[in-house]
Coordinates of C-alpha atoms in Angstrom, one line a residue:
M1 CA 0.0 0.2 0.2
V2 CA 2.1 2.3 0.6
T3 CA 5.5 2.4 -0.5
K4 CA 9.5 3.5 0.1
T5 CA 8.5 7.1 -1.8
H6 CA 6.0 7.6 0.8
K7 CA 8.5 7.2 3.4
R8 CA 8.9 10.8 4.0
I9 CA 4.3 11.8 5.1
M10 CA 4.5 8.3 7.6
I11 CA 4.1 10.0 10.9
G12 CA 3.4 7.8 13.1
L13 CA 3.3 6.4 16.9
L14 CA 6.4 6.6 19.2
L15 CA 7.0 5.3 21.6
S16 CA 9.6 4.4 23.8
L17 CA 13.1 3.5 24.2
A18 CA 15.9 3.6 27.0
V19 CA 16.0 0.5 29.5
G20 CA 15.0 0.6 33.5
A21 CA 16.9 -0.7 36.3
A22 CA 15.1 -4.1 38.4
V23 CA 11.4 -5.3 36.4
L24 CA 8.7 -6.4 39.6
N25 CA 6.8 -8.8 39.0
C26 CA 3.5 -10.0 40.9
G27 CA 6.2 -9.0 43.8
K28 CA 8.7 -11.2 42.4
K29 CA 12.7 -9.7 40.9
D30 CA 12.5 -10.1 36.8
S31 CA 15.4 -12.4 35.8
P32 CA 18.3 -9.7 34.1
A33 CA 17.0 -11.1 31.0
A34 CA 13.5 -9.7 31.6
E35 CA 14.8 -6.5 32.8
R36 CA 17.2 -5.5 29.6
S37 CA 14.4 -6.2 27.5
M38 CA 11.9 -3.5 25.4
I39 CA 8.1 -4.3 24.9
I40 CA 6.5 -4.3 21.2
V41 CA 3.9 -1.9 21.7
F42 CA 2.6 -1.3 17.7
A43 CA 3.2 -3.1 14.8
S44 CA 2.5 -2.9 12.0
G45 CA 2.8 -3.9 7.8
E46 CA 5.8 -6.2 7.0
A47 CA 8.1 -6.3 10.3
V48 CA 9.9 -8.8 11.6
V49 CA 12.6 -9.7 15.1
V50 CA 14.8 -11.7 13.2
R51 CA 16.5 -14.2 16.2
G52 CA 19.4 -16.5 15.7
E53 CA 18.5 -17.6 12.4
N54 CA 14.5 -17.5 12.8
E55 CA 12.8 -14.8 11.8
I56 CA 9.5 -13.4 13.8
P57 CA 6.7 -11.2 12.9
A58 CA 6.4 -8.8 15.3
K59 CA 4.1 -8.4 17.2
V60 CA 2.7 -6.4 19.6
G61 CA 3.3 -8.3 22.9
M62 CA 6.8 -9.1 21.9
V63 CA 9.6 -8.9 23.8
V64 CA 13.6 -7.9 22.0
N65 CA 16.1 -8.8 23.9
E66 CA 19.7 -7.8 23.6
N67 CA 20.9 -9.1 19.3
D68 CA 17.6 -9.1 18.4
V69 CA 17.7 -7.5 14.7
I70 CA 14.4 -5.5 13.6
K71 CA 13.5 -5.1 9.8
T72 CA 10.8 -3.2 8.4
T73 CA 10.0 -2.9 4.9
N74 CA 6.3 -1.0 4.0
G75 CA 5.9 -1.3 8.1
T76 CA 6.8 0.7 11.4
V77 CA 7.9 -0.4 15.0
D78 CA 7.4 0.9 18.2
L79 CA 9.6 -0.5 21.1
Q80 CA 9.1 0.8 25.0
T81 CA 10.4 0.2 28.5
K82 CA 8.9 0.5 31.9
N83 CA 10.3 4.4 32.1
G84 CA 8.9 5.7 29.6
S85 CA 11.5 6.1 26.9
A86 CA 10.6 5.9 23.5
V87 CA 11.7 5.0 20.2
R88 CA 10.1 4.1 16.6
I89 CA 12.1 2.2 13.9
K90 CA 10.1 3.6 10.6
N91 CA 9.7 1.9 7.1
F92 CA 12.6 -0.3 5.3
T93 CA 15.0 0.4 8.2
T94 CA 17.2 -2.4 9.6
V95 CA 18.5 -2.1 13.6
T96 CA 20.5 -4.1 15.9
I97 CA 20.0 -4.5 19.9
A98 CA 23.9 -4.2 20.7
K99 CA 23.4 -3.3 24.5
L100 CA 20.7 -2.6 26.2
Y101 CA 20.8 -0.5 29.7
G102 CA 19.8 -2.7 32.8
E103 CA 21.8 -5.0 35.5
G104 CA 25.5 -5.2 34.4
A105 CA 25.3 -2.6 32.1
S106 CA 25.1 0.7 31.8
D107 CA 24.4 1.8 27.5
T108 CA 21.8 1.3 25.7
R109 CA 22.9 1.1 21.9
L110 CA 20.4 1.1 19.0
S111 CA 22.7 -0.1 15.6
M112 CA 21.1 1.2 12.1
Q113 CA 22.5 -0.4 8.9
H114 CA 20.3 2.1 7.2
G115 CA 16.8 3.9 7.0
S116 CA 14.6 6.1 10.1
L117 CA 14.0 6.1 13.5
M118 CA 12.9 8.5 16.0
A119 CA 13.5 8.2 19.7
S120 CA 12.3 9.8 22.8
V121 CA 14.7 8.8 25.4
K122 CA 14.1 9.3 29.5
R123 CA 17.2 8.6 31.8
S124 CA 16.2 5.7 34.7
S125 CA 20.1 6.9 36.7
A126 CA 22.8 9.1 35.6
N127 CA 24.6 6.8 34.5
E128 CA 22.6 5.5 31.6
N129 CA 24.2 6.4 28.5
F130 CA 21.9 5.8 24.9
S131 CA 23.5 5.9 21.5
V132 CA 22.2 5.2 18.4
V133 CA 25.1 4.4 16.0
T134 CA 25.3 4.2 12.0
P135 CA 28.2 2.3 10.1
T136 CA 30.0 6.5 10.5
A137 CA 28.6 8.0 13.2
I138 CA 27.6 8.4 16.7
A139 CA 24.6 10.2 18.4
G140 CA 25.2 10.0 21.4
V141 CA 21.5 11.6 24.3
R142 CA 21.1 11.6 27.5
G143 CA 17.3 12.5 27.5
T144 CA 15.8 14.0 24.7
T145 CA 14.3 13.2 21.1
F146 CA 15.5 13.2 17.7
T147 CA 15.4 11.4 14.6
V148 CA 18.6 9.5 13.2
D149 CA 18.2 8.8 9.0
A150 CA 20.7 7.3 7.6
N151 CA 19.6 6.5 4.0
E152 CA 22.3 3.5 1.7
G153 CA 25.4 5.6 0.1
E154 CA 24.1 8.4 1.8
A155 CA 25.6 10.6 5.1
P156 CA 23.6 10.0 8.3
R157 CA 21.5 13.2 9.4
I158 CA 20.9 12.9 13.1
K159 CA 18.2 16.2 14.0
V160 CA 17.1 17.2 17.6
L161 CA 13.9 18.4 18.4
D162 CA 14.3 18.8 21.7
G163 CA 17.4 18.3 24.2
R164 CA 20.9 18.3 22.8
V165 CA 22.6 15.2 21.2
A166 CA 26.5 15.0 20.7
V167 CA 27.8 13.9 17.3
A168 CA 30.5 11.6 16.4
P169 CA 32.3 10.1 13.3
R170 CA 32.3 6.5 13.8
V171 CA 34.7 3.2 12.7
A172 CA 33.0 0.8 13.4
A173 CA 35.7 -1.7 13.5
L174 CA 38.1 -0.1 16.2
E175 CA 34.5 -1.8 18.4
N176 CA 36.5 -5.7 17.8
L177 CA 39.3 -4.6 19.2
S178 CA 40.2 -4.4 23.2
Q179 CA 41.2 -0.7 24.3
E180 CA 44.6 -2.8 25.4
Q181 CA 45.2 -3.6 21.8
I182 CA 44.4 -0.5 20.6
Q183 CA 46.5 1.8 23.3
Q184 CA 49.1 -0.7 22.9
D185 CA 49.2 0.1 19.2
A186 CA 50.8 3.8 17.9
N187 CA 49.1 3.3 14.8
L188 CA 45.2 2.5 16.5
R189 CA 45.0 5.2 19.2
S190 CA 45.7 7.5 16.4
L191 CA 42.9 6.5 14.4
Q192 CA 40.5 6.2 17.8
A193 CA 41.8 10.0 18.2
L194 CA 40.6 11.5 15.2
T195 CA 36.7 9.8 16.0
Q196 CA 36.9 11.6 19.1
N197 CA 36.0 14.9 17.4
E198 CA 32.1 15.9 18.6
V199 CA 29.8 18.5 18.2
V200 CA 26.9 19.3 20.2
V201 CA 23.6 19.8 18.2
D202 CA 20.8 21.6 20.1
Q203 CA 17.2 21.4 19.7
N204 CA 15.8 22.9 15.9
R205 CA 18.8 22.3 14.7
E206 CA 20.1 19.5 12.1
A207 CA 24.0 18.1 12.2
I208 CA 25.1 15.9 8.8
L209 CA 28.7 14.2 7.8
D210 CA 29.9 14.8 5.5
Q211 CA 29.6 13.0 2.5
R212 CA 33.2 12.7 1.4
V213 CA 34.3 11.5 5.3
H214 CA 31.4 9.1 5.1
Q215 CA 32.7 7.5 2.1
Q216 CA 36.4 8.1 3.6
I217 CA 35.1 6.0 7.0
T218 CA 33.2 3.5 5.2
E219 CA 36.1 2.8 2.7
V220 CA 38.4 2.0 6.5
N221 CA 35.6 0.2 8.1
E222 CA 36.1 -2.6 4.9
R223 CA 40.1 -2.3 5.6
L224 CA 40.4 -2.8 8.9
E225 CA 38.0 -5.2 8.4
S226 CA 39.2 -7.1 6.3
A227 CA 42.6 -7.1 7.9
A228 CA 45.1 -10.5 9.1
P229 CA 45.4 -9.4 12.6
T230 CA 49.5 -9.2 11.7
E231 CA 48.2 -6.2 9.5
I232 CA 45.7 -4.4 12.0
S233 CA 48.3 -1.9 12.7
Q234 CA 49.6 -1.6 9.3
A235 CA 45.6 -0.7 8.0
A236 CA 45.0 1.7 10.7
N237 CA 48.1 3.6 9.5
Q238 CA 46.7 4.0 6.1
S239 CA 43.1 5.0 7.7
A240 CA 44.7 7.2 9.8
Q241 CA 46.3 9.0 7.0
Q242 CA 43.1 9.4 5.3
L243 CA 41.6 10.4 7.9
S244 CA 43.8 12.6 9.4
A245 CA 41.5 15.7 7.7
V246 CA 38.3 14.7 10.3
E247 CA 37.7 17.2 12.2
P248 CA 34.6 18.7 14.1
S249 CA 33.9 20.6 11.0
S250 CA 33.3 17.8 9.1
I251 CA 30.1 17.2 11.2
A252 CA 28.2 20.4 9.6
V253 CA 25.6 21.5 12.3
N254 CA 22.4 24.1 10.5
D255 CA 19.4 25.0 11.4
S256 CA 16.6 23.5 10.9
A257 CA 12.6 23.8 12.3
V258 CA 10.2 21.4 13.7
T259 CA 7.9 21.1 10.7
T260 CA 4.3 20.3 11.2
E261 CA 5.4 16.3 10.7
E262 CA 7.7 16.1 13.5
M263 CA 5.3 17.7 15.8
A264 CA 2.1 15.8 14.8
E265 CA 5.1 12.1 15.5
R266 CA 6.3 14.3 18.1
A267 CA 2.4 15.4 19.3
T268 CA 1.9 11.1 19.3
L269 CA 4.1 10.3 21.7
I270 CA 2.0 7.6 23.2
T271 CA 3.1 5.5 26.2
V272 CA 1.7 2.8 28.7
N273 CA 1.9 2.4 31.7
S274 CA 5.2 1.1 33.4
D275 CA 3.5 -2.0 35.1
V276 CA 2.1 -3.1 31.7
V277 CA 4.9 -3.2 30.4
E278 CA 6.7 -5.2 33.3
R279 CA 4.2 -7.4 33.5
I280 CA 4.4 -8.6 29.6
A281 CA 8.8 -8.3 30.5
G282 CA 8.3 -10.4 33.4
G283 CA 6.0 -13.4 30.8
D284 CA 2.1 -12.2 31.7
Q285 CA 1.3 -12.7 28.5
G286 CA -2.9 -11.6 30.0
A287 CA -1.3 -7.8 30.0
V288 CA -0.9 -7.6 26.2
E289 CA -5.0 -7.0 25.9
D290 CA -4.2 -3.7 28.9
L291 CA -1.7 -2.9 27.1
R292 CA -3.6 -2.1 24.0
R293 CA -6.8 -1.1 25.3
E294 CA -4.6 1.1 26.9
R295 CA -2.6 3.1 24.4
D296 CA -6.1 2.9 22.1
E297 CA -7.5 4.9 24.6
K298 CA -4.5 7.6 24.4
Q299 CA -4.5 7.2 20.3
E300 CA -8.2 8.9 20.4
V301 CA -7.9 11.9 22.7
V302 CA -4.2 12.4 20.5
L303 CA -5.5 11.9 16.9
T304 CA -8.2 14.5 18.6
Q305 CA -5.9 17.0 19.5
I306 CA -4.2 16.9 16.3
E307 CA -7.8 17.6 14.3
Q308 CA -8.9 20.1 16.3
Q309 CA -5.5 21.9 16.4
A310 CA -5.5 21.3 12.6
S311 CA -9.3 22.5 12.0
R312 CA -8.0 25.8 13.2
T313 CA -6.8 26.5 9.9
E314 CA -9.0 26.4 6.9
L315 CA -7.9 25.8 3.6
R316 CA -9.8 26.3 0.8
S317 CA -8.1 25.2 -2.4
E318 CA -5.6 22.3 -2.4
T319 CA -2.7 25.6 -3.6
E320 CA -2.9 26.8 -0.2
I321 CA -2.8 23.1 1.6
R322 CA 0.3 22.7 -1.2
R323 CA 1.5 26.5 0.4
H324 CA 0.5 26.0 4.0
Y325 CA 2.1 22.4 4.5
N326 CA 4.7 22.4 1.5
R327 CA 3.5 18.9 0.3
L328 CA 0.0 17.7 -1.8
E329 CA -0.8 14.1 -1.9
T330 CA -3.3 12.0 -3.4
L331 CA -5.1 8.9 -2.0
N332 CA -5.9 6.2 -3.9
L333 CA -8.9 5.1 -2.6
K334 CA -9.2 0.9 -2.9
N335 CA -13.6 1.3 -4.1
G336 CA -12.1 4.1 -6.7
S337 CA -12.3 7.0 -5.2
T338 CA -9.8 9.5 -4.5
L339 CA -8.7 11.7 -1.9
T340 CA -5.9 15.0 -2.2
G341 CA -4.9 16.7 0.5
A342 CA -1.6 16.8 3.5
V343 CA -1.2 13.7 5.0
I344 CA -0.1 15.6 8.6
A345 CA 0.2 12.7 11.2
Q346 CA -0.1 8.8 11.3
T347 CA -0.6 7.0 14.7
G348 CA -1.6 3.0 14.6
S349 CA -4.0 2.6 11.4
V350 CA -5.5 5.9 11.1
L351 CA -4.4 8.8 8.6
M352 CA -4.8 11.6 9.1
V353 CA -5.5 13.8 5.7
H354 CA -6.2 17.8 5.5
T355 CA -8.2 18.5 2.7
S356 CA -10.2 21.5 1.7
Q357 CA -12.7 20.1 2.9
G358 CA -11.6 20.4 6.3
V359 CA -9.4 17.1 8.0
K360 CA -10.9 13.6 7.5
R361 CA -9.0 10.5 8.7
V362 CA -8.7 7.6 6.8
N363 CA -7.9 4.0 7.8
T364 CA -5.1 2.6 6.1
A365 CA -7.1 -0.4 4.7
E366 CA -8.7 1.6 2.7
V367 CA -5.5 3.1 0.9
E368 CA -4.6 1.6 -2.5
S369 CA -1.7 4.0 -3.2
I370 CA 0.0 7.7 -2.6
T371 CA 1.0 9.7 -5.1
Y372 CA 1.5 13.1 -5.4
P373 CA 0.2 15.2 -8.2

């Protein structure tokens, strides 16, 4: 129904990511495995969780653990942990749950091979760290809402909607080496130092890694990963020379106001009560219906608020819609009719469309395709 070209209009429900501390279930302490996990609170379209050699369809109530890989095509996956942080993995995205904060771990790390996500991070302790990494960049945060876009062949973009994010180049191959190995080799130390040039991005700003640096780091990763153990130092020396120009200026930071779409997506940041997440993480699948019920109730409140706010702006023609939203879409419905306007929000299976006849709700199941006149 919705193709890859429609990715930019998928304003969806954003639900949580950041891992809490001890999880309680029925008065008993959960296992560390239950503590260090996330819950799928919403899934739509084509999305799977890859666990070992198995591909499991993503579904509401599913527990996601470290090393699981979430892959979406025409679908999205929303995750939540009990402390109320959130992540939405958008269309055509592959993300590995590399690390989860919890007992014995101070970091949560999502490794995004390609695609887009939005995260809203809430720390459960002062020692908790959260980051999203792409093959060539790392975004580290402590309490913020931000987006990451890393399309194949393109330099990553990190946009901050609120809070602050530290962005730095990333040589992923170095993470396969121990700190002892790195400290014992001057070439490796030099290469690591080049990746520590970070910039801090404030809200309403966007960081973009220089495309040339992105390509260089991609080559460096390939070189180091293919080098034999006896060739690592030489490969690192060559890589350090190649990346000698990597400085904070290699990451451009520009003003980037929050768009109407992003405001709608942030407004649909729907999270359920922590006890529901705890119960599911602890194995209580009976809590899944509670999750669905609570989410649906909150979704209706959010949709009504968006609908009322958009309706205050009366747009009488397609020209006015295009001017106001800087875009215009035509929804081709399965019953043969069409609806032209701007898709201003999507949460769950409901599209909110601003047309010249007012703001209308459309179920995604009714849409055959979306085109741009």
